[in-house]
Short mmCIF file of C-alpha atoms in Angstrom, two decimals:
data_model
loop_
_atom_site.label_atom_id
_atom_site.label_comp_id
_atom_site.label_asym_id
_atom_site.label_seq_id
_atom_site.Cartn_x
_atom_site.Cartn_y
_atom_site.Cartn_z
CA MET A 23 -200.46 126.68 -52.47
CA ALA A 24 -200.29 130.43 -51.80
CA ARG A 25 -196.95 132.12 -51.33
CA ARG A 26 -196.02 133.48 -47.91
CA LEU A 27 -193.26 135.66 -46.50
CA LEU A 28 -189.82 134.10 -46.11
CA PRO A 29 -188.88 134.26 -42.39
CA ILE A 30 -185.35 135.53 -42.99
CA GLY A 31 -183.83 136.84 -39.76
CA ILE A 32 -187.00 136.19 -37.71
CA HIS A 33 -186.22 134.41 -34.43
CA THR A 34 -189.44 135.02 -32.52
CA PHE A 35 -192.34 132.61 -32.90
CA ARG A 36 -195.06 135.25 -32.43
CA LYS A 37 -193.66 137.57 -35.10
CA LEU A 38 -193.32 134.66 -37.53
CA ARG A 39 -196.89 133.44 -36.99
CA GLU A 40 -198.46 136.89 -37.05
CA SER A 41 -196.59 137.91 -40.22
CA ASN A 42 -197.95 135.12 -42.43
CA CYS A 43 -194.53 133.53 -42.85
CA TYR A 44 -193.67 130.02 -43.94
CA TYR A 45 -193.19 127.82 -40.88
CA VAL A 46 -191.82 124.30 -40.64
CA ASP A 47 -193.78 122.85 -37.72
CA LYS A 48 -191.43 121.89 -34.86
CA THR A 49 -194.08 122.15 -32.13
CA GLY A 50 -194.49 118.38 -31.96
CA TYR A 51 -190.90 118.10 -30.76
CA ALA A 52 -191.56 120.76 -28.13
CA VAL A 53 -194.54 118.85 -26.70
CA ARG A 54 -192.63 115.57 -26.77
CA LEU A 55 -189.72 117.05 -24.80
CA VAL A 56 -192.09 118.34 -22.12
CA GLU A 57 -193.85 114.99 -21.92
CA GLU A 58 -190.62 112.99 -21.60
CA GLY A 59 -188.43 115.07 -19.27
CA THR A 60 -187.60 118.36 -17.60
CA HIS A 61 -183.94 119.34 -18.17
CA TYR A 62 -182.43 119.39 -21.67
CA PHE A 63 -179.42 120.53 -23.65
CA LEU A 64 -179.11 120.91 -27.44
CA SER A 65 -176.05 121.83 -29.50
CA ARG A 66 -176.37 123.02 -33.10
CA PRO A 67 -174.26 125.32 -35.31
CA ARG A 68 -175.13 128.99 -35.68
CA ARG A 69 -178.19 130.01 -37.71
CA PHE A 70 -179.88 126.62 -37.45
CA GLY A 71 -183.09 127.77 -35.75
CA LYS A 72 -182.17 127.21 -32.09
CA SER A 73 -183.41 130.64 -31.02
CA LEU A 74 -186.73 130.17 -32.82
CA PHE A 75 -187.27 126.77 -31.20
CA LEU A 76 -186.51 128.20 -27.77
CA ASP A 77 -188.97 131.05 -28.35
CA THR A 78 -191.56 128.49 -29.47
CA LEU A 79 -191.18 126.77 -26.09
CA LYS A 80 -191.63 130.14 -24.37
CA GLU A 81 -194.92 130.83 -26.17
CA LEU A 82 -196.10 127.29 -25.49
CA PHE A 83 -195.56 127.53 -21.73
CA GLU A 84 -197.03 131.02 -21.59
CA GLY A 85 -200.22 129.65 -23.15
CA SER A 86 -200.26 131.64 -26.39
CA ARG A 87 -202.89 129.33 -27.85
CA GLU A 88 -203.80 131.56 -30.80
CA LEU A 89 -200.30 131.17 -32.27
CA PHE A 90 -200.50 127.37 -32.50
CA GLU A 91 -203.71 126.88 -34.45
CA GLY A 92 -203.21 124.22 -37.11
CA LEU A 93 -199.89 123.06 -35.66
CA GLN A 94 -199.02 119.75 -34.01
CA ALA A 95 -199.15 121.19 -30.49
CA TRP A 96 -202.69 122.57 -30.94
CA ASP A 97 -204.58 119.56 -29.57
CA ARG A 98 -201.74 118.06 -27.51
CA TRP A 99 -201.25 120.88 -24.98
CA ASP A 100 -203.20 121.87 -21.91
CA TRP A 101 -203.93 125.53 -22.69
CA SER A 102 -205.68 126.09 -19.36
CA VAL A 103 -202.33 126.21 -17.54
CA CYS A 104 -199.74 128.98 -17.97
CA TYR A 105 -196.22 129.03 -16.50
CA PRO A 106 -193.83 131.87 -15.67
CA VAL A 107 -190.82 131.86 -17.99
CA VAL A 108 -187.27 133.14 -17.47
CA HIS A 109 -185.74 133.47 -20.94
CA LEU A 110 -182.05 134.41 -21.02
CA SER A 111 -180.16 135.02 -24.24
CA PHE A 112 -176.46 135.75 -24.68
CA GLY A 113 -176.89 136.35 -28.40
CA GLY A 114 -176.43 140.11 -28.12
CA GLY A 115 -173.08 141.79 -27.55
CA HIS A 116 -169.50 140.58 -27.68
CA PHE A 117 -168.02 139.04 -24.54
CA GLY A 118 -164.32 139.47 -25.24
CA GLU A 119 -164.03 142.31 -22.71
CA ARG A 120 -163.43 141.49 -19.06
CA GLY A 121 -166.51 142.16 -16.93
CA TYR A 122 -168.90 142.57 -19.86
CA LEU A 123 -170.65 139.26 -19.11
CA HIS A 124 -171.83 140.55 -15.72
CA THR A 125 -173.00 143.84 -17.23
CA ASN A 126 -174.90 142.01 -19.97
CA LEU A 127 -176.56 139.59 -17.55
CA MET A 128 -177.64 142.36 -15.19
CA ALA A 129 -179.37 144.09 -18.12
CA GLU A 130 -181.14 140.81 -18.96
CA PHE A 131 -182.38 140.48 -15.39
CA ASP A 132 -183.45 144.14 -15.33
CA ALA A 133 -185.79 143.53 -18.28
CA ILE A 134 -187.20 140.27 -16.90
CA GLU A 135 -187.83 141.72 -13.43
CA ARG A 136 -189.42 144.85 -14.87
CA ASP A 137 -191.86 142.83 -17.00
CA ALA A 138 -192.66 140.45 -14.11
CA GLU A 139 -192.83 143.27 -11.55
CA VAL A 140 -190.23 141.60 -9.34
CA GLU A 141 -188.21 143.81 -7.00
CA ARG A 142 -184.45 143.76 -7.57
CA ARG A 143 -182.69 142.44 -4.48
CA TYR A 144 -179.15 141.43 -5.49
CA ASP A 145 -176.28 142.55 -7.74
CA THR A 146 -174.78 139.12 -8.42
CA GLY A 147 -175.95 136.72 -11.13
CA PRO A 148 -176.57 133.49 -9.15
CA GLU A 149 -178.34 135.23 -6.26
CA ARG A 150 -180.47 137.30 -8.60
CA LEU A 151 -181.56 134.23 -10.59
CA LYS A 152 -182.32 132.32 -7.39
CA HIS A 153 -184.46 135.16 -6.07
CA LEU A 154 -186.28 135.46 -9.39
CA LEU A 155 -187.12 131.73 -9.58
CA ARG A 156 -188.38 131.55 -6.00
CA THR A 157 -190.43 134.74 -6.29
CA LEU A 158 -192.11 133.74 -9.57
CA HIS A 159 -192.92 130.27 -8.22
CA ARG A 160 -194.38 131.59 -4.99
CA ARG A 161 -196.41 134.32 -6.67
CA SER A 162 -197.89 132.22 -9.51
CA GLY A 163 -198.17 128.88 -7.77
CA ARG A 164 -196.53 127.37 -10.86
CA ARG A 165 -192.96 126.18 -11.24
CA VAL A 166 -190.81 128.30 -13.52
CA VAL A 167 -189.59 127.48 -17.04
CA VAL A 168 -185.91 128.38 -17.63
CA LEU A 169 -184.72 128.86 -21.22
CA VAL A 170 -181.11 129.82 -22.00
CA ASP A 171 -180.15 130.67 -25.58
CA GLU A 172 -176.50 130.68 -26.74
CA TYR A 173 -175.37 129.62 -23.29
CA ASP A 174 -171.74 129.33 -24.49
CA LYS A 175 -171.29 132.56 -26.46
CA PRO A 176 -169.57 134.40 -23.58
CA ILE A 177 -166.85 131.73 -23.73
CA LEU A 178 -166.63 131.34 -27.51
CA ASP A 179 -166.28 135.09 -28.02
CA ALA A 180 -163.14 135.07 -25.86
CA LEU A 181 -161.37 131.89 -27.01
CA ASP A 182 -158.48 134.00 -28.32
CA GLN A 183 -158.13 135.48 -24.80
CA PRO A 184 -157.96 132.38 -22.57
CA ASP A 185 -157.92 134.29 -19.28
CA ILE A 186 -161.18 136.10 -20.10
CA ALA A 187 -162.71 132.91 -21.51
CA ALA A 188 -161.86 131.06 -18.29
CA ALA A 189 -163.32 133.85 -16.17
CA ASN A 190 -166.53 133.80 -18.21
CA ARG A 191 -166.73 130.03 -17.88
CA GLU A 192 -166.45 130.19 -14.09
CA TYR A 193 -169.05 132.94 -13.95
CA LEU A 194 -171.50 130.86 -16.02
CA ARG A 195 -170.76 127.73 -13.99
CA GLY A 196 -171.99 129.53 -10.86
CA LEU A 197 -175.05 130.87 -12.70
CA TYR A 198 -176.14 127.54 -14.20
CA SER A 199 -175.66 125.69 -10.92
CA VAL A 200 -178.60 127.70 -9.55
CA ILE A 201 -180.97 125.87 -11.90
CA LYS A 202 -180.29 122.56 -10.17
CA HIS A 203 -180.08 124.13 -6.72
CA CYS A 204 -183.60 125.58 -7.26
CA ASP A 205 -184.98 122.42 -8.84
CA ALA A 206 -188.06 122.59 -6.60
CA ASN A 207 -188.93 125.87 -8.32
CA VAL A 208 -188.22 124.71 -11.91
CA ARG A 209 -190.82 123.06 -14.18
CA PHE A 210 -188.68 122.78 -17.30
CA CYS A 211 -185.19 123.79 -18.42
CA PHE A 212 -183.71 123.98 -21.93
CA LEU A 213 -180.23 125.25 -22.86
CA THR A 214 -178.95 125.68 -26.39
CA GLY A 215 -175.60 126.65 -27.88
CA VAL A 216 -173.07 125.94 -30.59
CA SER A 217 -170.57 123.99 -28.52
CA LYS A 218 -170.83 121.25 -25.97
CA PHE A 219 -168.51 122.10 -23.09
CA SER A 220 -167.72 119.19 -20.81
CA LYS A 221 -169.98 118.73 -17.81
CA VAL A 222 -166.96 118.86 -15.53
CA SER A 223 -165.87 122.30 -16.75
CA LEU A 224 -169.21 124.08 -17.06
CA PHE A 225 -172.10 121.93 -15.91
CA SER A 226 -170.68 120.35 -12.78
CA GLY A 227 -173.50 122.04 -10.89
CA LEU A 228 -176.11 121.10 -13.49
CA ASN A 229 -175.33 117.45 -14.22
CA ASN A 230 -178.95 116.40 -14.66
CA LEU A 231 -179.24 117.77 -18.20
CA ILE A 232 -180.36 115.32 -20.90
CA ASP A 233 -178.24 115.97 -24.00
CA ILE A 234 -180.41 115.40 -27.10
CA THR A 235 -177.76 116.63 -29.56
CA LEU A 236 -177.08 113.19 -31.04
CA GLU A 237 -180.36 111.45 -30.24
CA PRO A 238 -181.85 110.17 -33.54
CA PRO A 239 -185.48 111.09 -32.63
CA TYR A 240 -184.40 114.75 -32.43
CA SER A 241 -181.98 114.82 -35.37
CA ASP A 242 -184.17 117.27 -37.29
CA VAL A 243 -185.47 119.32 -34.34
CA CYS A 244 -183.64 122.17 -36.09
CA GLY A 245 -183.19 122.50 -39.85
CA TYR A 246 -185.32 121.64 -42.88
CA THR A 247 -185.71 118.14 -44.31
CA GLU A 248 -186.21 117.27 -47.97
CA GLY A 249 -189.88 116.66 -47.19
CA ASP A 250 -190.16 120.12 -45.59
CA LEU A 251 -189.05 121.74 -48.83
CA ASP A 252 -191.80 119.92 -50.72
CA ALA A 253 -194.57 120.36 -48.15
CA VAL A 254 -193.87 123.91 -46.95
CA PHE A 255 -191.81 125.72 -49.58
CA ALA A 256 -193.27 124.28 -52.78
CA PRO A 257 -194.27 127.75 -54.11
CA GLU A 258 -190.65 128.90 -53.81
CA LEU A 259 -188.98 126.01 -55.63
CA GLY A 260 -190.01 127.14 -59.09
CA ASP A 261 -187.48 126.05 -61.70
CA LEU A 262 -184.65 125.54 -59.21
CA ASP A 263 -182.67 122.35 -59.86
CA ARG A 264 -183.40 120.06 -56.90
CA ASN A 265 -180.20 118.05 -57.36
CA ARG A 266 -178.21 121.25 -57.30
CA ILE A 267 -180.01 122.41 -54.14
CA ARG A 268 -179.13 119.11 -52.43
CA ASP A 269 -175.51 119.26 -53.58
CA TRP A 270 -175.04 122.82 -52.35
CA TYR A 271 -176.96 122.88 -49.09
CA ASN A 272 -178.28 119.52 -47.86
CA GLY A 273 -176.24 117.03 -45.83
CA TYR A 274 -176.19 117.93 -42.12
CA SER A 275 -176.74 114.98 -39.82
CA TRP A 276 -176.74 114.45 -36.06
CA GLY A 277 -177.27 110.72 -35.98
CA GLY A 278 -180.61 110.45 -37.72
CA GLU A 279 -181.35 108.74 -41.00
CA GLU A 280 -182.52 111.93 -42.67
CA LYS A 281 -180.20 114.81 -43.49
CA VAL A 282 -181.23 118.44 -43.12
CA TYR A 283 -180.67 121.83 -44.68
CA ASN A 284 -179.48 124.89 -42.81
CA PRO A 285 -182.63 127.11 -42.82
CA PHE A 286 -180.61 130.25 -43.50
CA ASP A 287 -179.19 128.78 -46.73
CA ALA A 288 -182.57 127.57 -47.96
CA LEU A 289 -184.34 130.87 -47.27
CA LEU A 290 -181.66 133.00 -48.95
CA LEU A 291 -181.68 130.66 -51.96
CA PHE A 292 -185.46 131.02 -52.29
CA ARG A 293 -185.19 134.79 -52.02
CA THR A 294 -182.40 135.28 -54.57
CA HIS A 295 -182.35 132.08 -56.65
CA GLN A 296 -178.56 132.31 -56.41
CA PHE A 297 -176.31 129.50 -55.21
CA LYS A 298 -173.86 131.16 -52.84
CA ALA A 299 -172.19 130.41 -49.52
CA TRP A 300 -174.94 132.20 -47.59
CA TRP A 301 -174.36 130.52 -44.22
CA PHE A 302 -170.57 130.49 -44.41
CA GLU A 303 -170.36 134.18 -45.25
CA THR A 304 -172.27 135.21 -42.11
CA GLY A 305 -169.33 134.31 -39.87
CA THR A 306 -165.64 134.21 -40.80
CA PRO A 307 -164.15 131.18 -39.00
CA THR A 308 -160.90 132.96 -38.08
CA PHE A 309 -160.29 130.99 -34.89
CA LEU A 310 -161.10 127.72 -36.67
CA VAL A 311 -158.78 128.37 -39.63
CA GLU A 312 -155.93 129.56 -37.41
CA THR A 313 -156.31 126.47 -35.21
CA LEU A 314 -156.20 124.09 -38.19
CA VAL A 315 -153.08 125.77 -39.60
CA GLU A 316 -151.31 125.97 -36.23
CA ARG A 317 -151.97 122.27 -35.59
CA GLY A 318 -150.73 121.33 -39.05
CA VAL A 319 -153.94 119.48 -39.97
CA PRO A 320 -153.69 118.58 -43.68
CA SER A 321 -156.84 119.76 -45.45
CA PRO A 322 -157.29 116.45 -47.36
CA GLN A 323 -157.78 114.73 -44.00
CA LEU A 324 -160.75 116.88 -43.02
CA ASP A 325 -163.15 114.95 -45.23
CA GLY A 326 -163.19 111.51 -43.64
CA MET A 327 -162.12 112.07 -40.04
CA VAL A 328 -163.14 109.45 -37.47
CA ALA A 329 -164.04 110.38 -33.90
CA SER A 330 -165.34 108.62 -30.83
CA ASP A 331 -168.36 109.80 -28.89
CA ASP A 332 -166.06 111.13 -26.16
CA LEU A 333 -163.83 112.98 -28.61
CA LEU A 334 -166.78 114.84 -30.13
CA SER A 335 -167.54 116.11 -26.63
CA THR A 336 -163.96 117.21 -25.87
CA PHE A 337 -164.49 120.96 -25.93
CA ASP A 338 -163.02 123.26 -23.32
CA ILE A 339 -160.66 126.20 -23.10
CA GLY A 340 -157.20 124.98 -24.09
CA ASP A 341 -158.53 121.47 -24.79
CA ILE A 342 -160.53 121.50 -28.00
CA ALA A 343 -160.18 118.39 -30.13
CA THR A 344 -159.94 119.23 -33.83
CA GLU A 345 -162.80 116.86 -34.62
CA ALA A 346 -165.02 118.41 -31.95
CA LEU A 347 -164.24 121.94 -33.13
CA LEU A 348 -165.13 121.15 -36.74
CA PHE A 349 -168.23 119.13 -35.89
CA GLN A 350 -169.78 121.39 -33.28
CA THR A 351 -169.31 124.52 -35.38
CA GLY A 352 -170.93 122.87 -38.42
CA TYR A 353 -167.97 122.51 -40.78
CA LEU A 354 -168.09 118.74 -40.58
CA THR A 355 -171.09 116.50 -40.03
CA ILE A 356 -171.79 112.83 -39.33
CA LEU A 357 -171.61 110.68 -42.46
CA GLY A 358 -171.99 107.38 -40.62
CA ARG A 359 -171.43 105.62 -37.32
CA GLU A 360 -170.06 102.24 -36.34
CA ASP A 361 -170.12 100.15 -33.19
CA ARG A 362 -166.72 98.60 -32.54
CA GLY A 363 -166.83 96.29 -29.54
CA GLY A 364 -169.34 98.46 -27.75
CA ASN A 365 -167.53 101.71 -28.59
CA LEU A 366 -169.33 104.11 -30.89
CA PHE A 367 -167.33 105.85 -33.61
CA TYR A 368 -168.48 108.54 -36.02
CA ARG A 369 -167.19 109.11 -39.54
CA LEU A 370 -167.16 112.83 -40.29
CA GLY A 371 -167.09 114.76 -43.53
CA TYR A 372 -168.17 117.94 -45.25
CA PRO A 373 -171.97 118.31 -45.22
CA ASN A 374 -172.21 119.88 -48.66
CA ARG A 375 -170.59 121.83 -51.47
CA GLU A 376 -170.99 125.19 -49.72
CA VAL A 377 -168.83 124.21 -46.75
CA ARG A 378 -166.24 122.27 -48.76
CA LEU A 379 -165.64 125.15 -51.17
CA SER A 380 -165.74 127.92 -48.61
CA LEU A 381 -163.62 126.36 -45.88
CA ASN A 382 -160.85 125.43 -48.30
CA THR A 383 -160.92 128.89 -49.81
CA SER A 384 -160.57 130.37 -46.30
CA LEU A 385 -157.62 128.09 -45.56
CA LEU A 386 -155.88 129.24 -48.74
CA ARG A 387 -156.50 132.91 -47.98
CA HIS A 388 -155.01 132.47 -44.54
CA LEU A 389 -151.84 131.00 -46.03
CA VAL A 390 -151.47 133.23 -49.08
CA LYS A 391 -152.45 136.47 -47.27
CA ASP A 392 -153.13 138.06 -50.66
CA ARG A 393 -156.78 137.48 -51.59
CA SER A 394 -156.42 138.91 -55.10
CA ARG A 395 -153.47 136.65 -55.90
CA GLN A 396 -155.19 133.58 -54.48
CA THR A 397 -158.33 134.30 -56.52
CA ALA A 398 -156.30 134.79 -59.70
CA ASN A 399 -154.49 131.50 -59.09
CA SER A 400 -157.81 129.67 -58.64
CA ILE A 401 -159.29 131.03 -61.86
CA ARG A 402 -156.12 130.19 -63.77
CA LEU A 403 -156.08 126.66 -62.34
CA TYR A 404 -159.61 125.95 -63.54
CA ASP A 405 -158.85 127.11 -67.09
CA LEU A 406 -155.57 125.17 -67.32
CA LEU A 407 -157.15 121.92 -66.10
CA GLN A 408 -159.95 122.21 -68.64
CA ALA A 409 -157.39 122.75 -71.41
CA ALA A 410 -154.86 120.18 -70.09
CA ASP A 411 -152.16 122.86 -70.43
CA PHE A 412 -149.37 121.15 -68.49
CA GLY A 413 -146.74 123.80 -69.10
CA GLY A 414 -149.12 126.37 -67.68
CA LEU A 415 -149.95 124.09 -64.75
CA GLU A 416 -146.27 123.70 -63.84
CA ARG A 417 -145.79 127.45 -63.79
CA LEU A 418 -148.97 127.90 -61.76
CA PHE A 419 -147.92 125.25 -59.24
CA HIS A 420 -144.74 127.25 -58.67
CA ALA A 421 -146.90 130.33 -58.14
CA PHE A 422 -148.98 128.49 -55.50
CA PHE A 423 -146.05 128.19 -53.14
CA ALA A 424 -144.26 131.38 -54.14
CA SER A 425 -147.34 133.28 -52.96
CA ILE A 426 -147.03 131.95 -49.39
CA PRO A 427 -144.99 134.35 -47.22
CA TYR A 428 -141.58 133.08 -46.12
CA GLU A 429 -142.42 133.79 -42.49
CA TRP A 430 -145.07 131.08 -42.54
CA HIS A 431 -142.53 128.37 -43.31
CA THR A 432 -140.11 129.44 -40.61
CA ARG A 433 -142.75 128.78 -37.95
CA ASN A 434 -144.10 125.46 -39.26
CA GLU A 435 -142.30 122.14 -39.30
CA ILE A 436 -145.08 120.68 -41.46
CA ALA A 437 -143.55 122.38 -44.53
CA ARG A 438 -141.04 119.50 -44.66
CA TYR A 439 -143.67 116.86 -45.43
CA GLU A 440 -145.87 115.73 -48.32
CA GLY A 441 -149.00 116.46 -46.32
CA TYR A 442 -148.34 120.17 -46.39
CA TYR A 443 -147.94 120.33 -50.16
CA ALA A 444 -150.92 118.06 -50.72
CA SER A 445 -153.00 120.41 -48.54
CA ILE A 446 -152.25 123.39 -50.77
CA PHE A 447 -153.23 121.44 -53.88
CA TYR A 448 -156.35 120.00 -52.30
CA SER A 449 -157.60 123.36 -51.06
CA TYR A 450 -157.14 124.93 -54.49
CA PHE A 451 -158.98 122.05 -56.20
CA ALA A 452 -161.74 121.76 -53.59
CA GLY A 453 -162.20 125.54 -53.51
CA LEU A 454 -163.12 125.34 -57.20
CA GLY A 455 -165.78 122.73 -56.58
CA LEU A 456 -163.92 120.05 -58.51
CA ASP A 457 -164.47 116.35 -57.80
CA VAL A 458 -161.47 115.53 -55.60
CA THR A 459 -160.68 112.18 -53.97
CA VAL A 460 -157.74 111.78 -51.61
CA GLU A 461 -155.82 108.68 -50.54
CA GLU A 462 -158.14 106.41 -52.48
CA SER A 463 -157.32 102.75 -51.94
CA GLY A 464 -156.61 100.48 -54.89
CA SER A 465 -155.05 97.07 -55.42
CA GLY A 466 -151.61 98.71 -55.54
CA GLY A 467 -151.91 101.04 -52.57
CA ARG A 468 -153.19 104.54 -51.86
CA LEU A 469 -153.20 107.29 -54.47
CA ASP A 470 -152.49 110.76 -53.06
CA MET A 471 -155.15 112.57 -55.06
CA ALA A 472 -157.53 112.09 -57.99
CA VAL A 473 -159.19 115.08 -59.65
CA ARG A 474 -161.91 115.06 -62.27
CA ALA A 475 -162.09 118.27 -64.28
CA GLY A 476 -164.43 118.39 -67.23
CA SER A 477 -163.87 115.26 -69.28
CA ARG A 478 -160.40 114.54 -67.86
CA VAL A 479 -159.01 112.60 -64.90
CA TYR A 480 -155.82 113.74 -63.17
CA LEU A 481 -154.05 111.30 -60.86
CA LEU A 482 -151.51 113.10 -58.65
CA GLU A 483 -148.71 111.79 -56.48
CA PHE A 484 -146.65 114.07 -54.24
CA LYS A 485 -143.13 113.46 -52.93
CA VAL A 486 -140.49 115.49 -51.09
CA LEU A 487 -137.14 115.06 -52.86
CA GLU A 488 -135.05 115.07 -49.70
CA ARG A 489 -137.05 112.09 -48.44
CA THR A 490 -137.51 109.94 -51.57
CA GLY A 491 -135.20 111.13 -54.35
CA PRO A 492 -136.16 112.14 -57.92
CA GLY A 493 -138.50 109.98 -60.00
CA ALA A 494 -140.22 108.29 -57.05
CA ALA A 495 -143.59 109.94 -57.62
CA MET A 496 -144.02 108.91 -61.27
CA GLY A 497 -142.56 105.50 -60.52
CA GLN A 498 -145.23 104.87 -57.92
CA LEU A 499 -148.03 106.10 -60.19
CA LYS A 500 -147.03 103.64 -62.92
CA GLU A 501 -145.88 100.67 -60.88
CA ARG A 502 -149.02 100.51 -58.75
CA GLY A 503 -151.44 100.82 -61.65
CA TYR A 504 -153.52 103.62 -60.14
CA ALA A 505 -155.00 104.41 -63.56
CA ASP A 506 -156.64 101.00 -63.92
CA LYS A 507 -159.48 101.98 -61.61
CA TYR A 508 -160.49 104.84 -63.92
CA ARG A 509 -160.21 103.27 -67.38
CA HIS A 510 -163.88 102.28 -67.45
CA LEU A 511 -164.83 105.98 -67.56
CA GLY A 512 -163.49 106.26 -71.08
CA GLU A 513 -161.97 109.65 -70.27
CA PRO A 514 -158.37 110.84 -70.79
CA ILE A 515 -156.25 109.93 -67.75
CA HIS A 516 -153.16 111.94 -66.91
CA LEU A 517 -150.51 110.80 -64.41
CA VAL A 518 -149.08 113.85 -62.67
CA ALA A 519 -145.95 113.47 -60.53
CA VAL A 520 -145.13 116.51 -58.42
CA GLU A 521 -141.87 116.61 -56.47
CA PHE A 522 -141.05 119.27 -53.90
CA SER A 523 -137.93 120.44 -52.15
CA ALA A 524 -138.13 121.11 -48.43
CA GLU A 525 -135.15 123.41 -48.88
CA THR A 526 -136.59 125.67 -51.59
CA ARG A 527 -140.18 125.07 -50.45
CA ASN A 528 -141.41 124.81 -54.00
CA VAL A 529 -141.95 122.46 -56.92
CA GLU A 530 -138.67 121.06 -58.24
CA GLY A 531 -139.99 118.21 -60.36
CA PHE A 532 -143.10 118.10 -62.52
CA THR A 533 -143.74 115.16 -64.86
CA VAL A 534 -146.90 114.26 -66.77
CA GLU A 535 -147.64 111.09 -68.72
CA PHE A 536 -150.77 109.90 -70.47
CA ALA A 537 -152.04 106.65 -68.95
#
């Protein structure tokens, strides 16, 4: 198979096809959507190929037959019919400034009207869209296709300014309501974005959208499957370790049996042959990290959250469920789902190594505030665990908490509880890529944390002295026989009891015994 160009940063279907790029054929999904319905919504995290899929729909409806040769849509589409298309994208610009949304939208309409030779009649978004749809329908004799990319970005950009975010939401609500109001002029409608705002808050005027976000038949409408890597990117795999590729980048799921890769990660890996947090590094999750810290969400609880179908859809200004925030932005994915008495519940977890390492590193940096010190602590931790240097570990554990500014503790009640201290430990361990298990059930109860580093197993129990008294942590480790579950590994097992003081906010007791 001949090598092609890697479509890094290419979001237009025509450019991709005319540039001899690799392409994972998603045109079959496009045809199926058109055959089965007319109004759709899809939510996926950033850089998952939503813009490319939307542009593929545009070229399909405009009848660009030459671009589809050899693809699934080639002999399934009526190329004798072309439709007018209104393609809006909020991907450009930043919408944190009051009034910028209107300015941006007017520029979008200027370009569309100029290309379609439609006279400008209005200076308001809803009226201008209504006029455009009716004019294009009347002139062509064909109903109009409406495609909206990153429909929610004007709200997401302003989440740290609730008044502007609310104003942008109301503006968009009026705009999107036109699509239903002009249904007689609309052939097909498709909206994509990162988040799924409630229909009441944003889509009250467009309540006929079919949400395919969690429909199993469309679980890989965006992203690359394992089979895609073999069938399309075989020339790029070379001597790359497939198990390592899966561990680092595979694992995203939206209800289907097969998991997918983020295309951006896969393409950058093929280009550089380096395993790095390519996707994570393209957008610092400042709002996400600040929200998790402000809500006191212990980092060990992130991997294994459970959410109902309704909770995953709870996303609105001032009312964003933690589970929905993490899932819709791509930091957690669906690991499994269960039907409990007719109610559907989803078990969430990290999709892969990239997200687990990077998110926990970001959480630590937010707490420590000193990136150099946090990095030095992480490197030191790895070396000490490999060497089983317990004196060094005790000193380092003190350094963990000494590096957190005093001001943080004065604003957070969580610093009085075991969950806070366990979060610091977990984020350091997980940020190193170590095998970490939290609250694992055994015959004697739940162990706080188990860590495998090299050829050693560390079983950790955390206690706050003011709540349990000295010696409680080691007593629990021994009395409940937590080590029994690991003896079959034939590796050294170390019981590590760590006791904290809510008053000094640091380690006051550190005991290690060989199991």
